[in-house]
mmCIF file of C-alpha atoms in Angstrom:
data_model
loop_
_atom_site.group_PDB
_atom_site.id
_atom_site.type_symbol
_atom_site.label_atom_id
_atom_site.label_comp_id
_atom_site.label_asym_id
_atom_site.label_seq_id
_atom_site.Cartn_x
_atom_site.Cartn_y
_atom_site.Cartn_z
ATOM 1 C CA MET A 176 9.814 -8.293 1.259
ATOM 2 C CA GLY A 177 12.173 -7.528 3.396
ATOM 3 C CA ASN A 178 16.001 -7.450 3.011
ATOM 4 C CA ILE A 179 18.337 -9.750 5.020
ATOM 5 C CA ASP A 180 21.636 -7.540 6.252
ATOM 6 C CA ARG A 181 24.190 -10.003 4.264
ATOM 7 C CA GLY A 182 26.312 -9.914 7.216
ATOM 8 C CA SER A 183 24.539 -12.311 9.343
ATOM 9 C CA THR A 184 27.365 -14.887 9.956
ATOM 10 C CA ASP A 185 25.623 -18.585 7.924
ATOM 11 C CA GLN A 186 24.626 -19.068 12.576
ATOM 12 C CA GLN A 187 22.659 -16.185 12.964
ATOM 13 C CA ARG A 188 20.682 -17.506 8.874
ATOM 14 C CA ARG A 189 20.161 -20.621 10.764
ATOM 15 C CA ARG A 190 18.754 -19.625 13.669
ATOM 16 C CA LEU A 191 16.215 -17.030 11.233
ATOM 17 C CA LEU A 192 14.831 -20.206 9.602
ATOM 18 C CA SER A 193 14.472 -22.731 12.702
ATOM 19 C CA GLY A 194 12.610 -20.035 15.037
ATOM 20 C CA GLY A 195 15.132 -19.169 16.321
ATOM 21 C CA ALA A 196 15.069 -15.211 16.787
ATOM 22 C CA LEU A 197 11.965 -15.524 18.850
ATOM 23 C CA GLY A 198 13.883 -17.704 21.604
ATOM 24 C CA ILE A 199 14.670 -13.840 23.018
ATOM 25 C CA ALA A 200 14.764 -13.261 26.540
ATOM 26 C CA VAL A 201 11.772 -10.794 27.662
ATOM 27 C CA ALA A 202 12.807 -7.545 29.394
ATOM 28 C CA PRO A 203 10.937 -4.712 30.431
ATOM 29 C CA LEU A 204 11.167 -0.950 28.886
ATOM 30 C CA GLY A 205 13.549 1.289 30.035
ATOM 31 C CA LEU A 206 16.411 2.185 27.836
ATOM 32 C CA THR A 207 18.816 3.860 28.255
ATOM 33 C CA GLY A 208 20.270 3.255 25.088
ATOM 34 C CA PRO A 209 20.209 1.587 21.712
ATOM 35 C CA ALA A 210 22.968 -1.238 22.657
ATOM 36 C CA SER A 211 20.907 -3.055 25.099
ATOM 37 C CA ALA A 212 17.932 -3.550 22.596
ATOM 38 C CA GLN A 213 15.872 -4.820 25.118
ATOM 39 C CA VAL A 214 12.562 -6.916 24.053
ATOM 40 C CA THR A 215 8.563 -6.156 25.733
ATOM 41 C CA GLU A 216 6.824 -9.123 24.344
ATOM 42 C CA THR A 217 3.143 -8.095 23.172
ATOM 43 C CA LYS A 218 0.564 -10.851 22.862
ATOM 44 C CA ALA A 219 -1.914 -9.011 19.828
ATOM 45 C CA VAL A 220 -5.293 -9.670 19.446
ATOM 46 C CA ARG A 221 -5.595 -12.103 16.529
ATOM 47 C CA LYS A 222 -7.969 -10.411 13.546
ATOM 48 C CA THR A 223 -9.354 -12.737 11.398
ATOM 49 C CA ALA A 224 -13.021 -11.454 10.149
ATOM 50 C CA PRO A 225 -12.727 -9.394 6.860
ATOM 51 C CA ILE A 226 -11.891 -5.513 7.473
ATOM 52 C CA ALA A 227 -14.483 -3.771 8.981
ATOM 53 C CA ASN A 228 -13.707 0.039 8.101
ATOM 54 C CA SER A 229 -12.294 -0.789 4.482
ATOM 55 C CA ALA A 230 -15.478 1.374 3.091
ATOM 56 C CA SER A 231 -13.391 5.148 4.187
ATOM 57 C CA PHE A 232 -10.152 3.085 2.285
ATOM 58 C CA GLU A 233 -12.839 3.851 -0.934
ATOM 59 C CA GLN A 234 -12.368 7.075 -0.282
ATOM 60 C CA LEU A 235 -8.571 8.044 -2.078
ATOM 61 C CA GLN A 236 -7.321 11.088 -2.673
ATOM 62 C CA ARG A 237 -5.146 12.260 -5.707
ATOM 63 C CA VAL A 238 -1.626 14.224 -5.553
ATOM 64 C CA ARG A 239 0.160 15.302 -7.584
ATOM 65 C CA ALA A 240 4.677 14.313 -5.843
ATOM 66 C CA GLY A 241 7.244 14.108 -8.327
ATOM 67 C CA VAL A 242 6.800 11.717 -11.231
ATOM 68 C CA LEU A 243 3.960 9.801 -9.967
ATOM 69 C CA GLU A 244 -0.183 11.032 -9.223
ATOM 70 C CA ILE A 245 -0.172 9.336 -6.190
ATOM 71 C CA ALA A 246 -3.703 8.051 -5.163
ATOM 72 C CA TYR A 247 -4.053 8.797 -0.821
ATOM 73 C CA VAL A 248 -6.531 7.749 2.206
ATOM 74 C CA ASP A 249 -6.335 10.532 4.083
ATOM 75 C CA ILE A 250 -7.982 10.728 7.676
ATOM 76 C CA GLY A 251 -8.547 12.095 10.447
ATOM 77 C CA PRO A 252 -7.700 15.769 11.113
ATOM 78 C CA LYS A 253 -6.280 17.791 8.800
ATOM 79 C CA LYS A 254 -4.408 20.125 11.892
ATOM 80 C CA GLY A 255 -3.729 16.796 13.740
ATOM 81 C CA PRO A 256 0.627 15.927 13.758
ATOM 82 C CA PRO A 257 0.469 13.480 10.827
ATOM 83 C CA VAL A 258 1.648 9.684 10.771
ATOM 84 C CA ILE A 259 2.202 7.873 6.868
ATOM 85 C CA LEU A 260 2.053 3.984 6.713
ATOM 86 C CA LEU A 261 3.612 2.577 4.259
ATOM 87 C CA HIS A 262 2.505 -0.968 2.705
ATOM 88 C CA GLY A 263 4.317 -4.046 1.685
ATOM 89 C CA TRP A 264 4.539 -6.222 -1.440
ATOM 90 C CA PRO A 265 2.432 -8.338 -2.045
ATOM 91 C CA TYR A 266 -0.463 -6.030 -0.099
ATOM 92 C CA ASP A 267 -1.778 -2.508 -0.342
ATOM 93 C CA ILE A 268 -3.340 0.280 1.411
ATOM 94 C CA HIS A 269 -6.063 -1.736 3.561
ATOM 95 C CA SER A 270 -2.996 -3.410 5.214
ATOM 96 C CA TYR A 271 -4.604 -0.496 7.485
ATOM 97 C CA ALA A 272 -8.176 -0.262 7.006
ATOM 98 C CA GLU A 273 -7.911 -1.023 11.285
ATOM 99 C CA VAL A 274 -5.104 0.427 12.383
ATOM 100 C CA ALA A 275 -5.822 4.195 10.740
ATOM 101 C CA PRO A 276 -8.586 4.854 12.168
ATOM 102 C CA ILE A 277 -7.190 3.942 15.597
ATOM 103 C CA LEU A 278 -4.873 6.418 14.987
ATOM 104 C CA ALA A 279 -7.687 8.991 14.101
ATOM 105 C CA SER A 280 -9.498 8.724 16.550
ATOM 106 C CA ALA A 281 -6.197 9.443 18.987
ATOM 107 C CA GLY A 282 -5.680 12.575 16.698
ATOM 108 C CA TYR A 283 -3.410 11.885 13.836
ATOM 109 C CA ARG A 284 -3.888 12.581 10.784
ATOM 110 C CA VAL A 285 -3.216 8.894 8.946
ATOM 111 C CA ILE A 286 -1.620 8.960 5.116
ATOM 112 C CA VAL A 287 -2.073 5.761 3.346
ATOM 113 C CA PRO A 288 -0.362 5.994 0.130
ATOM 114 C CA ASN A 289 -0.357 3.470 -2.463
ATOM 115 C CA LEU A 290 3.012 2.267 -2.986
ATOM 116 C CA ARG A 291 3.760 3.068 -7.235
ATOM 117 C CA GLY A 292 2.382 0.201 -8.962
ATOM 118 C CA TYR A 293 -0.475 -0.510 -6.414
ATOM 119 C CA GLY A 294 -3.768 0.562 -6.984
ATOM 120 C CA ALA A 295 -4.882 4.004 -8.214
ATOM 121 C CA THR A 296 -0.811 5.385 -7.944
ATOM 122 C CA ARG A 297 -0.194 5.881 -11.570
ATOM 123 C CA PHE A 298 2.834 7.672 -13.340
ATOM 124 C CA LEU A 299 2.520 11.354 -15.332
ATOM 125 C CA SER A 300 4.210 10.389 -17.775
ATOM 126 C CA ALA A 301 4.645 6.740 -20.206
ATOM 127 C CA ASP A 302 8.045 7.581 -20.676
ATOM 128 C CA THR A 303 9.193 7.752 -17.220
ATOM 129 C CA SER A 304 10.915 4.775 -15.483
ATOM 130 C CA ARG A 305 9.380 2.324 -14.237
ATOM 131 C CA ASN A 306 11.719 1.860 -11.879
ATOM 132 C CA GLY A 307 11.703 -0.458 -8.037
ATOM 133 C CA GLN A 308 14.968 0.335 -6.521
ATOM 134 C CA PRO A 309 13.684 1.152 -2.703
ATOM 135 C CA ALA A 310 16.390 4.396 -3.479
ATOM 136 C CA ALA A 311 12.998 5.459 -5.549
ATOM 137 C CA LEU A 312 10.122 4.308 -3.248
ATOM 138 C CA ALA A 313 11.648 5.879 -0.315
ATOM 139 C CA ASP A 314 11.796 9.808 -3.160
ATOM 140 C CA ASP A 315 8.321 8.411 -3.327
ATOM 141 C CA VAL A 316 7.536 9.131 0.521
ATOM 142 C CA ILE A 317 9.373 12.785 0.307
ATOM 143 C CA GLN A 318 7.987 13.899 -2.906
ATOM 144 C CA LEU A 319 4.479 13.282 -1.023
ATOM 145 C CA MET A 320 4.737 14.809 1.625
ATOM 146 C CA ASP A 321 6.352 18.148 0.085
ATOM 147 C CA ALA A 322 3.137 17.870 -2.475
ATOM 148 C CA LEU A 323 0.890 17.611 1.110
ATOM 149 C CA LYS A 324 3.323 19.968 2.812
ATOM 150 C CA ILE A 325 3.929 18.055 5.452
ATOM 151 C CA PRO A 326 7.810 19.130 6.902
ATOM 152 C CA LYS A 327 7.566 16.536 9.653
ATOM 153 C CA ALA A 328 5.591 12.942 10.285
ATOM 154 C CA VAL A 329 6.122 9.659 12.063
ATOM 155 C CA ILE A 330 6.509 7.179 9.428
ATOM 156 C CA ALA A 331 5.487 3.242 9.860
ATOM 157 C CA GLY A 332 5.974 0.478 7.462
ATOM 158 C CA TYR A 333 6.357 -3.422 7.138
ATOM 159 C CA ASP A 334 8.405 -5.252 3.779
ATOM 160 C CA TRP A 335 8.748 -2.720 1.360
ATOM 161 C CA GLY A 336 7.157 -0.035 3.135
ATOM 162 C CA GLY A 337 9.331 -0.587 6.727
ATOM 163 C CA ARG A 338 12.084 -0.500 4.115
ATOM 164 C CA SER A 339 11.292 3.147 2.756
ATOM 165 C CA ALA A 340 10.237 3.855 6.129
ATOM 166 C CA GLY A 341 13.847 3.029 6.666
ATOM 167 C CA ILE A 342 15.342 4.739 4.054
ATOM 168 C CA VAL A 343 13.737 8.144 4.609
ATOM 169 C CA ALA A 344 14.644 8.425 7.936
ATOM 170 C CA ALA A 345 18.095 7.565 7.466
ATOM 171 C CA LEU A 346 18.760 10.141 4.733
ATOM 172 C CA TRP A 347 16.315 12.585 5.689
ATOM 173 C CA PRO A 348 16.303 12.369 9.241
ATOM 174 C CA GLN A 349 15.097 16.053 9.378
ATOM 175 C CA ARG A 350 11.214 14.891 7.456
ATOM 176 C CA VAL A 351 10.660 12.257 10.249
ATOM 177 C CA LYS A 352 9.394 12.556 13.526
ATOM 178 C CA ALA A 353 9.693 8.310 14.904
ATOM 179 C CA LEU A 354 9.771 5.767 12.693
ATOM 180 C CA VAL A 355 8.139 1.838 13.754
ATOM 181 C CA GLY A 356 9.592 -0.656 11.281
ATOM 182 C CA VAL A 357 9.079 -4.377 10.751
ATOM 183 C CA SER A 358 11.183 -6.676 10.331
ATOM 184 C CA GLY A 359 13.845 -3.900 12.271
ATOM 185 C CA TYR A 360 16.738 -2.089 9.392
ATOM 186 C CA LEU A 361 15.540 -3.593 5.808
ATOM 187 C CA ILE A 362 18.312 -0.831 4.067
ATOM 188 C CA GLY A 363 20.630 -3.370 2.045
ATOM 189 C CA SER A 364 22.362 -3.003 -1.372
ATOM 190 C CA GLN A 365 23.248 -4.410 -4.375
ATOM 191 C CA LYS A 366 26.588 -5.226 -3.616
ATOM 192 C CA ALA A 367 25.412 -6.666 0.187
ATOM 193 C CA ALA A 368 23.361 -8.676 -2.272
ATOM 194 C CA GLN A 369 25.794 -10.251 -4.564
ATOM 195 C CA ALA A 370 26.840 -12.283 -1.123
ATOM 196 C CA PRO A 371 25.367 -16.196 -0.707
ATOM 197 C CA LEU A 372 23.215 -16.966 2.205
ATOM 198 C CA ALA A 373 23.171 -19.842 3.413
ATOM 199 C CA PRO A 374 20.864 -22.666 1.112
ATOM 200 C CA GLU A 375 18.421 -22.898 3.648
ATOM 201 C CA ALA A 376 18.110 -19.270 3.696
ATOM 202 C CA GLU A 377 18.053 -18.911 -0.163
ATOM 203 C CA LEU A 378 15.497 -21.145 -0.344
ATOM 204 C CA GLN A 379 13.157 -18.228 1.359
ATOM 205 C CA TRP A 380 13.844 -16.019 -1.582
ATOM 206 C CA TRP A 381 13.108 -18.423 -4.008
ATOM 207 C CA TYR A 382 10.082 -15.846 -5.726
ATOM 208 C CA GLN A 383 12.843 -13.415 -6.088
ATOM 209 C CA PHE A 384 15.387 -15.977 -8.275
ATOM 210 C CA TYR A 385 11.777 -16.484 -9.647
ATOM 211 C CA PHE A 386 11.304 -12.746 -11.149
ATOM 212 C CA ALA A 387 15.064 -12.699 -12.496
ATOM 213 C CA THR A 388 14.019 -14.609 -15.192
ATOM 214 C CA GLU A 389 11.333 -13.954 -18.415
ATOM 215 C CA ARG A 390 9.355 -17.055 -17.193
ATOM 216 C CA GLY A 391 9.356 -15.492 -13.637
ATOM 217 C CA ARG A 392 7.512 -12.218 -15.192
ATOM 218 C CA ALA A 393 4.778 -13.663 -17.673
ATOM 219 C CA GLY A 394 4.590 -16.185 -14.676
ATOM 220 C CA TYR A 395 3.577 -12.985 -12.055
ATOM 221 C CA ALA A 396 1.653 -11.841 -15.247
ATOM 222 C CA LYS A 397 -0.675 -14.176 -15.998
ATOM 223 C CA ASN A 398 -0.955 -15.474 -12.465
ATOM 224 C CA ARG A 399 -0.416 -12.662 -9.835
ATOM 225 C CA HIS A 400 -3.617 -12.962 -7.894
ATOM 226 C CA ASP A 401 -2.714 -16.754 -7.083
ATOM 227 C CA PHE A 402 0.733 -15.544 -6.525
ATOM 228 C CA ALA A 403 0.166 -13.158 -3.881
ATOM 229 C CA LYS A 404 -2.327 -15.461 -2.148
ATOM 230 C CA LEU A 405 0.559 -17.697 -1.682
ATOM 231 C CA ILE A 406 2.736 -15.682 -0.191
ATOM 232 C CA TRP A 407 0.592 -14.638 2.180
ATOM 233 C CA LYS A 408 0.053 -17.763 3.488
ATOM 234 C CA LEU A 409 3.468 -18.247 3.053
ATOM 235 C CA ALA A 410 4.733 -15.655 4.868
ATOM 236 C CA SER A 411 1.955 -15.585 8.022
ATOM 237 C CA PRO A 412 1.389 -18.911 8.171
ATOM 238 C CA LYS A 413 -0.721 -18.807 11.387
ATOM 239 C CA TRP A 414 -3.724 -15.911 9.752
ATOM 240 C CA ASN A 415 -6.930 -17.579 8.724
ATOM 241 C CA PHE A 416 -7.766 -14.223 6.523
ATOM 242 C CA ASP A 417 -10.362 -15.199 4.243
ATOM 243 C CA ASP A 418 -11.357 -14.307 0.378
ATOM 244 C CA ALA A 419 -12.844 -10.457 0.938
ATOM 245 C CA THR A 420 -10.000 -9.820 2.957
ATOM 246 C CA PHE A 421 -7.718 -11.075 0.725
ATOM 247 C CA ASP A 422 -9.375 -9.582 -2.178
ATOM 248 C CA LEU A 423 -9.862 -6.193 -1.195
ATOM 249 C CA SER A 424 -6.240 -5.720 -1.800
ATOM 250 C CA ALA A 425 -5.504 -7.529 -4.451
ATOM 251 C CA ALA A 426 -7.394 -5.713 -6.610
ATOM 252 C CA ALA A 427 -4.288 -3.144 -6.079
ATOM 253 C CA PHE A 428 -3.031 -5.425 -8.047
ATOM 254 C CA GLU A 429 -4.044 -4.450 -11.252
ATOM 255 C CA ASN A 430 -2.214 -2.007 -11.518
ATOM 256 C CA PRO A 431 -0.857 -1.812 -15.810
ATOM 257 C CA ASP A 432 2.579 -0.975 -13.534
ATOM 258 C CA HIS A 433 2.298 -3.394 -10.839
ATOM 259 C CA VAL A 434 4.775 -6.633 -12.880
ATOM 260 C CA ASP A 435 7.062 -3.704 -14.750
ATOM 261 C CA ILE A 436 7.357 -2.236 -10.229
ATOM 262 C CA VAL A 437 7.586 -5.853 -8.119
ATOM 263 C CA ILE A 438 10.231 -7.665 -11.245
ATOM 264 C CA HIS A 439 12.526 -4.148 -10.977
ATOM 265 C CA ASN A 440 12.784 -4.323 -7.989
ATOM 266 C CA TYR A 441 13.794 -7.805 -7.496
ATOM 267 C CA ARG A 442 16.193 -8.134 -10.334
ATOM 268 C CA TRP A 443 17.811 -4.770 -8.977
ATOM 269 C CA ARG A 444 18.535 -6.216 -5.725
ATOM 270 C CA LEU A 445 20.426 -8.349 -7.406
ATOM 271 C CA GLY A 446 22.429 -6.998 -9.787
ATOM 272 C CA LEU A 447 20.513 -7.764 -13.140
ATOM 273 C CA ALA A 448 18.998 -4.099 -13.369
ATOM 274 C CA GLU A 449 20.168 -0.614 -13.932
ATOM 275 C CA GLY A 450 18.222 2.110 -11.404
ATOM 276 C CA GLU A 451 18.271 5.264 -12.180
ATOM 277 C CA ALA A 452 21.405 7.933 -12.380
ATOM 278 C CA LYS A 453 19.764 9.898 -10.076
ATOM 279 C CA TYR A 454 19.514 7.948 -7.060
ATOM 280 C CA ASP A 455 23.047 6.954 -7.353
ATOM 281 C CA ASP A 456 23.947 9.093 -3.975
ATOM 282 C CA ALA A 457 20.948 7.803 -2.508
ATOM 283 C CA GLU A 458 22.259 4.313 -3.329
ATOM 284 C CA GLN A 459 26.459 5.645 -2.433
ATOM 285 C CA LYS A 460 25.341 6.411 0.740
ATOM 286 C CA LEU A 461 22.514 3.294 1.549
ATOM 287 C CA ALA A 462 25.645 0.947 1.250
ATOM 288 C CA LEU A 463 27.556 2.135 3.879
ATOM 289 C CA PHE A 464 24.529 1.068 6.245
ATOM 290 C CA PRO A 465 24.203 4.595 7.601
ATOM 291 C CA PRO A 466 22.416 4.342 11.252
ATOM 292 C CA ILE A 467 18.702 6.161 12.232
ATOM 293 C CA ALA A 468 19.162 8.822 14.829
ATOM 294 C CA VAL A 469 15.492 9.291 14.856
ATOM 295 C CA PRO A 470 13.142 7.314 18.033
ATOM 296 C CA THR A 471 12.311 4.263 16.533
ATOM 297 C CA ILE A 472 9.952 1.215 17.339
ATOM 298 C CA THR A 473 10.808 -2.406 15.848
ATOM 299 C CA LEU A 474 8.651 -4.983 15.144
ATOM 300 C CA GLU A 475 8.155 -8.593 14.882
ATOM 301 C CA GLY A 476 5.542 -11.151 14.048
ATOM 302 C CA ASP A 477 6.738 -14.618 16.369
ATOM 303 C CA ALA A 478 5.244 -16.483 13.585
ATOM 304 C CA ASN A 479 6.693 -14.685 10.835
ATOM 305 C CA GLY A 480 7.768 -17.177 7.516
ATOM 306 C CA ALA A 481 9.427 -14.429 5.238
ATOM 307 C CA PRO A 482 12.608 -13.478 5.409
ATOM 308 C CA HIS A 483 13.215 -11.207 8.095
ATOM 309 C CA PRO A 484 16.998 -10.277 10.320
ATOM 310 C CA LEU A 485 17.296 -11.010 13.720
ATOM 311 C CA PRO A 486 16.596 -8.259 16.016
ATOM 312 C CA GLU A 487 19.863 -8.034 17.627
ATOM 313 C CA SER A 488 21.120 -8.707 14.482
ATOM 314 C CA TYR A 489 19.854 -4.783 13.588
ATOM 315 C CA ALA A 490 19.922 -3.220 17.214
ATOM 316 C CA LYS A 491 22.752 -1.660 16.496
ATOM 317 C CA ARG A 492 21.959 0.496 13.461
ATOM 318 C CA PHE A 493 18.868 2.960 15.618
ATOM 319 C CA THR A 494 21.445 4.899 18.153
ATOM 320 C CA GLY A 495 18.596 7.213 18.939
ATOM 321 C CA LYS A 496 15.747 6.190 21.366
ATOM 322 C CA TYR A 497 15.119 2.733 20.599
ATOM 323 C CA GLN A 498 12.701 -0.204 21.895
ATOM 324 C CA HIS A 499 11.647 -3.497 20.094
ATOM 325 C CA ARG A 500 8.601 -4.973 20.200
ATOM 326 C CA LEU A 501 7.907 -9.348 19.695
ATOM 327 C CA LEU A 502 4.161 -9.483 18.687
ATOM 328 C CA THR A 503 3.034 -13.153 20.268
ATOM 329 C CA GLY A 504 0.249 -15.359 19.038
ATOM 330 C CA GLY A 505 0.995 -16.541 15.642
ATOM 331 C CA ILE A 506 1.514 -13.179 14.013
ATOM 332 C CA GLY A 507 3.345 -12.872 10.637
ATOM 333 C CA HIS A 508 5.023 -10.890 8.623
ATOM 334 C CA ASN A 509 1.619 -8.565 7.830
ATOM 335 C CA PRO A 510 1.375 -6.752 12.078
ATOM 336 C CA PRO A 511 -1.031 -3.903 11.015
ATOM 337 C CA GLN A 512 -2.964 -6.218 9.469
ATOM 338 C CA GLU A 513 -2.562 -9.363 11.903
ATOM 339 C CA ALA A 514 -2.158 -6.866 15.003
ATOM 340 C CA PRO A 515 -3.932 -3.811 13.850
ATOM 341 C CA ARG A 516 -4.075 -2.756 17.985
ATOM 342 C CA GLU A 517 -0.423 -3.210 18.981
ATOM 343 C CA PHE A 518 0.285 -1.312 15.270
ATOM 344 C CA ALA A 519 -1.354 1.249 16.107
ATOM 345 C CA GLN A 520 -0.323 1.731 19.629
ATOM 346 C CA ALA A 521 3.289 0.951 18.888
ATOM 347 C CA VAL A 522 2.394 4.128 16.256
ATOM 348 C CA ILE A 523 1.757 6.280 19.195
ATOM 349 C CA ASP A 524 4.314 5.286 21.771
ATOM 350 C CA ALA A 525 7.177 5.573 18.833
ATOM 351 C CA ASP A 526 5.925 9.616 18.538
ATOM 352 C CA ARG A 527 6.511 9.795 22.147
ATOM 353 C CA LEU A 528 9.508 8.508 22.957
#
């Protein structure tokens, strides 16, 4: 799940946990600069039925990209403007099963990859490090774009996918036409993660500390299905998903590298696991919290139960055309699946900024 900006004050952290992040004044759009960071409030249409468009998500394409063979959905006109949709943990490509057809019908070529360690995506070599550090996940996006000969795309994501989308926009802005990111600016660093949070905020990261132990690794490996379902409930407490919806995504966690990638990701954040030297330069740049200049729309659900920063804490990070939207009506941590129409509209609107 997303990083909290460790530079936030304790007061901000307390507001985050108490729901104070939702008490933001609503103002009309028409921003002249990111500093004003005005907010649009959007009432989302809740979806609680089983995913209706999952059939197209079973017809996966595969391509060799960097150290991976990436399995991905590819729908819409092949010559349409490309959109890449990135999922988070513990979720999978089915988060976008309703978003993707909406965008495809609007003329976009929509690409939804399984991240490393998920679904049918596989490492090409058994000798490759099962590395979950943020720079590696973001580099996978660039490698995928290169393999598919996509010079530039609209990139959107939430949770791990939101972080990767933000990193790509920060480090390779020439490859990003526009950005949609849930919970805003999620770029962090190992050094920043060493700063302790208020106790209430630390409590929300319980699973990160659990994963730091070998008991946690074993527990996740043994109980990943129930573990993921618990996270879904905590992160989206008002989303009444059914077993069929959850099970579509849970199958992706049976990937042979899933546990290694997840555990390494969270241990790396705490400085308990080493990354790969080839990503050192990228991580050094990210540790400076680089601005994001591409046109951006950030989203937040009004019932997000996962750790997330306050919108006003990251607005200044976006130096180009920028909007923030609050999705109301009980939307949690996974807006593309909980509010697919609103998420798809954000992608279309970001492309037009």
